[in-house]
């Protein structure tokens, strides 16, 4: 489950695009979220500055720090999560008009309830994101967990490192 949460959280970071500077207006189809510096593409996907990012992930298994090269395109998985049409039986709460991008979906499926939540605050060069995925069983027991990612843009990707690739070694903190 931790690997799933980690992957989903990393996907949110990979929703990248070129951020406008404070003196430029967002291109047609993009909007800046008031008070946060977040920019959403025409499809509603949050965008970040492409390049090298330092990411700290904290969850049930401890902390992990790494550097990763992030590209200009959102991953298909994140784009699907953010832009999908949820079935009518799902309860969806979505906010992108304040200082954050927030999405919570609660969907009944085969007697279970599947909940996912993404809460993102930041700008094109830093972010704080909480992601959780849970399954509620018919007896009311809840399984799953969450992870928190903090990231900051640290510059351009090194020569030869492609988007999606880790930069250098990874360090783990307990």
PDB file of C-alpha atoms in Angstrom:
ATOM      1  CA  UNK A   1       0.000   0.000   0.000  1.00  0.00           C
ATOM      2  CA  UNK A   2       2.859   2.407   0.818  1.00  0.00           C
ATOM      3  CA  UNK A   3       4.260   1.915  -2.681  1.00  0.00           C
ATOM      4  CA  UNK A   4       0.833   2.817  -4.146  1.00  0.00           C
ATOM      5  CA  UNK A   5       0.597   5.961  -2.008  1.00  0.00           C
ATOM      6  CA  UNK A   6       4.153   6.925  -2.850  1.00  0.00           C
ATOM      7  CA  UNK A   7       3.507   6.485  -6.570  1.00  0.00           C
ATOM      8  CA  UNK A   8       0.303   8.515  -6.452  1.00  0.00           C
ATOM      9  CA  UNK A   9       1.969  11.302  -4.509  1.00  0.00           C
ATOM     10  CA  UNK A  10       4.937  11.396  -6.874  1.00  0.00           C
ATOM     11  CA  UNK A  11       2.509  11.586  -9.774  1.00  0.00           C
ATOM     12  CA  UNK A  12       1.102  14.776  -8.350  1.00  0.00           C
ATOM     13  CA  UNK A  13       4.551  16.344  -8.380  1.00  0.00           C
ATOM     14  CA  UNK A  14       5.000  15.280 -11.978  1.00  0.00           C
ATOM     15  CA  UNK A  15       2.070  17.452 -13.020  1.00  0.00           C
ATOM     16  CA  UNK A  16       4.449  20.067 -14.282  1.00  0.00           C
ATOM     17  CA  UNK A  17       4.401  22.896 -16.733  1.00  0.00           C
ATOM     18  CA  UNK A  18       6.006  26.250 -17.274  1.00  0.00           C
ATOM     19  CA  UNK A  19       4.967  28.702 -14.535  1.00  0.00           C
ATOM     20  CA  UNK A  20       4.531  32.347 -15.429  1.00  0.00           C
ATOM     21  CA  UNK A  21       6.579  34.934 -13.555  1.00  0.00           C
ATOM     22  CA  UNK A  22       4.825  37.439 -11.323  1.00  0.00           C
ATOM     23  CA  UNK A  23       4.980  40.079 -14.083  1.00  0.00           C
ATOM     24  CA  UNK A  24       3.398  37.860 -16.745  1.00  0.00           C
ATOM     25  CA  UNK A  25      -0.217  36.878 -17.017  1.00  0.00           C
ATOM     26  CA  UNK A  26      -1.184  33.235 -17.333  1.00  0.00           C
ATOM     27  CA  UNK A  27      -1.786  32.125 -20.936  1.00  0.00           C
ATOM     28  CA  UNK A  28      -5.330  31.550 -22.137  1.00  0.00           C
ATOM     29  CA  UNK A  29      -6.714  28.421 -20.531  1.00  0.00           C
ATOM     30  CA  UNK A  30      -4.506  28.650 -17.433  1.00  0.00           C
ATOM     31  CA  UNK A  31      -5.452  30.291 -14.174  1.00  0.00           C
ATOM     32  CA  UNK A  32      -3.467  31.218 -11.114  1.00  0.00           C
ATOM     33  CA  UNK A  33      -5.054  30.086  -7.874  1.00  0.00           C
ATOM     34  CA  UNK A  34      -5.571  33.167  -5.705  1.00  0.00           C
ATOM     35  CA  UNK A  35      -3.077  33.679  -2.910  1.00  0.00           C
ATOM     36  CA  UNK A  36      -0.935  30.640  -3.574  1.00  0.00           C
ATOM     37  CA  UNK A  37       1.015  31.046  -6.746  1.00  0.00           C
ATOM     38  CA  UNK A  38      -0.335  27.696  -7.988  1.00  0.00           C
ATOM     39  CA  UNK A  39      -1.133  27.607 -11.678  1.00  0.00           C
ATOM     40  CA  UNK A  40      -3.702  25.230 -13.119  1.00  0.00           C
ATOM     41  CA  UNK A  41      -3.590  24.215 -16.760  1.00  0.00           C
ATOM     42  CA  UNK A  42      -6.687  24.448 -18.945  1.00  0.00           C
ATOM     43  CA  UNK A  43      -7.464  20.867 -17.862  1.00  0.00           C
ATOM     44  CA  UNK A  44      -7.344  21.823 -14.150  1.00  0.00           C
ATOM     45  CA  UNK A  45      -4.080  19.980 -13.459  1.00  0.00           C
ATOM     46  CA  UNK A  46      -1.679  21.856 -11.099  1.00  0.00           C
ATOM     47  CA  UNK A  47       1.568  22.890 -12.770  1.00  0.00           C
ATOM     48  CA  UNK A  48       5.098  23.259 -11.390  1.00  0.00           C
ATOM     49  CA  UNK A  49       8.442  24.429 -12.737  1.00  0.00           C
ATOM     50  CA  UNK A  50      10.293  21.727 -14.714  1.00  0.00           C
ATOM     51  CA  UNK A  51      13.760  20.829 -13.448  1.00  0.00           C
ATOM     52  CA  UNK A  52      15.455  19.256 -10.455  1.00  0.00           C
ATOM     53  CA  UNK A  53      13.309  18.921  -7.332  1.00  0.00           C
ATOM     54  CA  UNK A  54      14.283  17.923  -3.810  1.00  0.00           C
ATOM     55  CA  UNK A  55      11.445  15.865  -2.364  1.00  0.00           C
ATOM     56  CA  UNK A  56      10.937  14.705   1.206  1.00  0.00           C
ATOM     57  CA  UNK A  57       8.324  12.014   1.688  1.00  0.00           C
ATOM     58  CA  UNK A  58       6.991  11.145   5.139  1.00  0.00           C
ATOM     59  CA  UNK A  59       4.647   8.282   5.881  1.00  0.00           C
ATOM     60  CA  UNK A  60       4.193   5.253   8.086  1.00  0.00           C
ATOM     61  CA  UNK A  61       7.573   3.878   6.995  1.00  0.00           C
ATOM     62  CA  UNK A  62       9.557   6.958   8.036  1.00  0.00           C
ATOM     63  CA  UNK A  63      11.084   9.672   5.865  1.00  0.00           C
ATOM     64  CA  UNK A  64      12.809   9.486   2.521  1.00  0.00           C
ATOM     65  CA  UNK A  65      14.634  12.326   0.781  1.00  0.00           C
ATOM     66  CA  UNK A  66      15.557  12.316  -2.879  1.00  0.00           C
ATOM     67  CA  UNK A  67      16.173  14.521  -5.888  1.00  0.00           C
ATOM     68  CA  UNK A  68      14.236  13.900  -9.059  1.00  0.00           C
ATOM     69  CA  UNK A  69      14.127  15.438 -12.525  1.00  0.00           C
ATOM     70  CA  UNK A  70      10.599  16.598 -13.308  1.00  0.00           C
ATOM     71  CA  UNK A  71       9.364  17.350 -16.823  1.00  0.00           C
ATOM     72  CA  UNK A  72       6.857  19.727 -18.349  1.00  0.00           C
ATOM     73  CA  UNK A  73       4.016  17.243 -18.904  1.00  0.00           C
ATOM     74  CA  UNK A  74       1.601  15.791 -16.371  1.00  0.00           C
ATOM     75  CA  UNK A  75       1.664  12.033 -16.108  1.00  0.00           C
ATOM     76  CA  UNK A  76      -1.334  10.212 -17.582  1.00  0.00           C
ATOM     77  CA  UNK A  77      -2.166   8.816 -14.115  1.00  0.00           C
ATOM     78  CA  UNK A  78      -2.319  12.247 -12.471  1.00  0.00           C
ATOM     79  CA  UNK A  79      -4.218  13.774 -15.361  1.00  0.00           C
ATOM     80  CA  UNK A  80      -6.780  10.964 -15.098  1.00  0.00           C
ATOM     81  CA  UNK A  81      -7.104  11.370 -11.322  1.00  0.00           C
ATOM     82  CA  UNK A  82      -7.610  15.130 -11.489  1.00  0.00           C
ATOM     83  CA  UNK A  83      -9.775  15.351 -14.610  1.00  0.00           C
ATOM     84  CA  UNK A  84     -11.807  12.135 -14.501  1.00  0.00           C
ATOM     85  CA  UNK A  85     -15.579  12.055 -14.456  1.00  0.00           C
ATOM     86  CA  UNK A  86     -16.405  10.146 -11.289  1.00  0.00           C
ATOM     87  CA  UNK A  87     -19.463   7.860 -11.332  1.00  0.00           C
ATOM     88  CA  UNK A  88     -22.650   9.552 -10.119  1.00  0.00           C
ATOM     89  CA  UNK A  89     -22.682   7.450  -6.936  1.00  0.00           C
ATOM     90  CA  UNK A  90     -19.369   8.978  -5.833  1.00  0.00           C
ATOM     91  CA  UNK A  91     -19.282  11.998  -3.571  1.00  0.00           C
ATOM     92  CA  UNK A  92     -16.609  14.396  -4.838  1.00  0.00           C
ATOM     93  CA  UNK A  93     -15.348  17.535  -3.105  1.00  0.00           C
ATOM     94  CA  UNK A  94     -13.061  19.705  -5.228  1.00  0.00           C
ATOM     95  CA  UNK A  95     -11.566  23.105  -4.472  1.00  0.00           C
ATOM     96  CA  UNK A  96      -9.148  25.020  -6.635  1.00  0.00           C
ATOM     97  CA  UNK A  97     -10.183  28.615  -6.161  1.00  0.00           C
ATOM     98  CA  UNK A  98      -8.358  29.444  -2.955  1.00  0.00           C
ATOM     99  CA  UNK A  99      -4.837  28.909  -1.664  1.00  0.00           C
ATOM    100  CA  UNK A 100      -4.813  25.216  -2.488  1.00  0.00           C
ATOM    101  CA  UNK A 101      -5.787  22.442  -4.847  1.00  0.00           C
ATOM    102  CA  UNK A 102      -7.987  19.942  -3.024  1.00  0.00           C
ATOM    103  CA  UNK A 103      -9.734  16.828  -4.296  1.00  0.00           C
ATOM    104  CA  UNK A 104     -11.566  14.221  -2.229  1.00  0.00           C
ATOM    105  CA  UNK A 105     -13.561  11.370  -3.721  1.00  0.00           C
ATOM    106  CA  UNK A 106     -15.602   8.787  -1.826  1.00  0.00           C
ATOM    107  CA  UNK A 107     -16.927   5.972  -4.015  1.00  0.00           C
ATOM    108  CA  UNK A 108     -19.007   2.942  -3.019  1.00  0.00           C
ATOM    109  CA  UNK A 109     -17.933  -0.216  -4.838  1.00  0.00           C
ATOM    110  CA  UNK A 110     -19.049  -3.811  -4.228  1.00  0.00           C
ATOM    111  CA  UNK A 111     -20.006  -3.153  -0.586  1.00  0.00           C
ATOM    112  CA  UNK A 112     -16.800  -1.222   0.109  1.00  0.00           C
ATOM    113  CA  UNK A 113     -16.170   2.517   0.154  1.00  0.00           C
ATOM    114  CA  UNK A 114     -13.001   3.758  -1.518  1.00  0.00           C
ATOM    115  CA  UNK A 115     -11.779   7.172  -0.390  1.00  0.00           C
ATOM    116  CA  UNK A 116      -8.929   9.178  -1.850  1.00  0.00           C
ATOM    117  CA  UNK A 117      -7.819  12.667  -0.920  1.00  0.00           C
ATOM    118  CA  UNK A 118      -5.239  15.032  -2.405  1.00  0.00           C
ATOM    119  CA  UNK A 119      -4.455  18.344  -0.677  1.00  0.00           C
ATOM    120  CA  UNK A 120      -1.791  20.514  -2.328  1.00  0.00           C
ATOM    121  CA  UNK A 121      -0.484  23.951  -1.335  1.00  0.00           C
ATOM    122  CA  UNK A 122       2.470  25.828  -2.772  1.00  0.00           C
ATOM    123  CA  UNK A 123       3.789  27.586  -5.833  1.00  0.00           C
ATOM    124  CA  UNK A 124       5.759  26.739  -8.954  1.00  0.00           C
ATOM    125  CA  UNK A 125       8.949  26.286  -6.894  1.00  0.00           C
ATOM    126  CA  UNK A 126       7.762  24.663  -3.641  1.00  0.00           C
ATOM    127  CA  UNK A 127       4.859  22.558  -2.434  1.00  0.00           C
ATOM    128  CA  UNK A 128       3.380  20.656   0.490  1.00  0.00           C
ATOM    129  CA  UNK A 129       1.093  17.780  -0.452  1.00  0.00           C
ATOM    130  CA  UNK A 130      -0.909  15.289   1.574  1.00  0.00           C
ATOM    131  CA  UNK A 131      -2.319  12.228  -0.147  1.00  0.00           C
ATOM    132  CA  UNK A 132      -4.389   9.442   1.349  1.00  0.00           C
ATOM    133  CA  UNK A 133      -6.135   6.336   0.066  1.00  0.00           C
ATOM    134  CA  UNK A 134      -8.465   4.258   2.228  1.00  0.00           C
ATOM    135  CA  UNK A 135     -10.911   1.393   1.894  1.00  0.00           C
ATOM    136  CA  UNK A 136     -13.802   1.103   4.345  1.00  0.00           C
ATOM    137  CA  UNK A 137     -15.019  -2.478   4.734  1.00  0.00           C
ATOM    138  CA  UNK A 138     -18.698  -3.432   5.142  1.00  0.00           C
ATOM    139  CA  UNK A 139     -18.053  -3.927   8.896  1.00  0.00           C
ATOM    140  CA  UNK A 140     -16.807  -0.301   9.162  1.00  0.00           C
ATOM    141  CA  UNK A 141     -13.101  -1.109   9.501  1.00  0.00           C
ATOM    142  CA  UNK A 142     -10.867   1.227   7.528  1.00  0.00           C
ATOM    143  CA  UNK A 143      -7.598   0.241   5.858  1.00  0.00           C
ATOM    144  CA  UNK A 144      -5.066   2.328   4.017  1.00  0.00           C
ATOM    145  CA  UNK A 145      -2.879   5.254   4.823  1.00  0.00           C
ATOM    146  CA  UNK A 146      -1.436   8.530   3.781  1.00  0.00           C
ATOM    147  CA  UNK A 147       1.779  10.225   2.920  1.00  0.00           C
ATOM    148  CA  UNK A 148       3.062  13.779   2.984  1.00  0.00           C
ATOM    149  CA  UNK A 149       5.429  15.167   0.390  1.00  0.00           C
ATOM    150  CA  UNK A 150       7.319  18.428   0.611  1.00  0.00           C
ATOM    151  CA  UNK A 151       9.246  19.622  -2.381  1.00  0.00           C
ATOM    152  CA  UNK A 152      11.330  22.485  -3.598  1.00  0.00           C
ATOM    153  CA  UNK A 153      12.767  23.313  -6.992  1.00  0.00           C
ATOM    154  CA  UNK A 154      16.580  23.320  -6.830  1.00  0.00           C
ATOM    155  CA  UNK A 155      17.549  24.163 -10.418  1.00  0.00           C
ATOM    156  CA  UNK A 156      17.873  22.620 -13.832  1.00  0.00           C
ATOM    157  CA  UNK A 157      18.168  18.862 -14.295  1.00  0.00           C
ATOM    158  CA  UNK A 158      21.756  17.685 -14.760  1.00  0.00           C
ATOM    159  CA  UNK A 159      22.840  16.896 -18.325  1.00  0.00           C
ATOM    160  CA  UNK A 160      21.702  13.444 -19.396  1.00  0.00           C
ATOM    161  CA  UNK A 161      19.033  13.097 -16.679  1.00  0.00           C
ATOM    162  CA  UNK A 162      15.545  12.755 -18.126  1.00  0.00           C
ATOM    163  CA  UNK A 163      12.208  13.668 -16.496  1.00  0.00           C
ATOM    164  CA  UNK A 164      11.110  10.918 -14.125  1.00  0.00           C
ATOM    165  CA  UNK A 165      14.662   9.874 -13.277  1.00  0.00           C
ATOM    166  CA  UNK A 166      16.146  10.186  -9.826  1.00  0.00           C
ATOM    167  CA  UNK A 167      19.208  12.441  -9.491  1.00  0.00           C
ATOM    168  CA  UNK A 168      22.154  10.875  -7.624  1.00  0.00           C
ATOM    169  CA  UNK A 169      21.622   8.487  -4.719  1.00  0.00           C
ATOM    170  CA  UNK A 170      18.696   8.383  -2.375  1.00  0.00           C
ATOM    171  CA  UNK A 171      18.852   8.841   1.369  1.00  0.00           C
ATOM    172  CA  UNK A 172      16.448   7.443   3.940  1.00  0.00           C
ATOM    173  CA  UNK A 173      15.691   8.799   7.360  1.00  0.00           C
ATOM    174  CA  UNK A 174      13.891   6.785  10.011  1.00  0.00           C
TER     175      UNK A 174
END
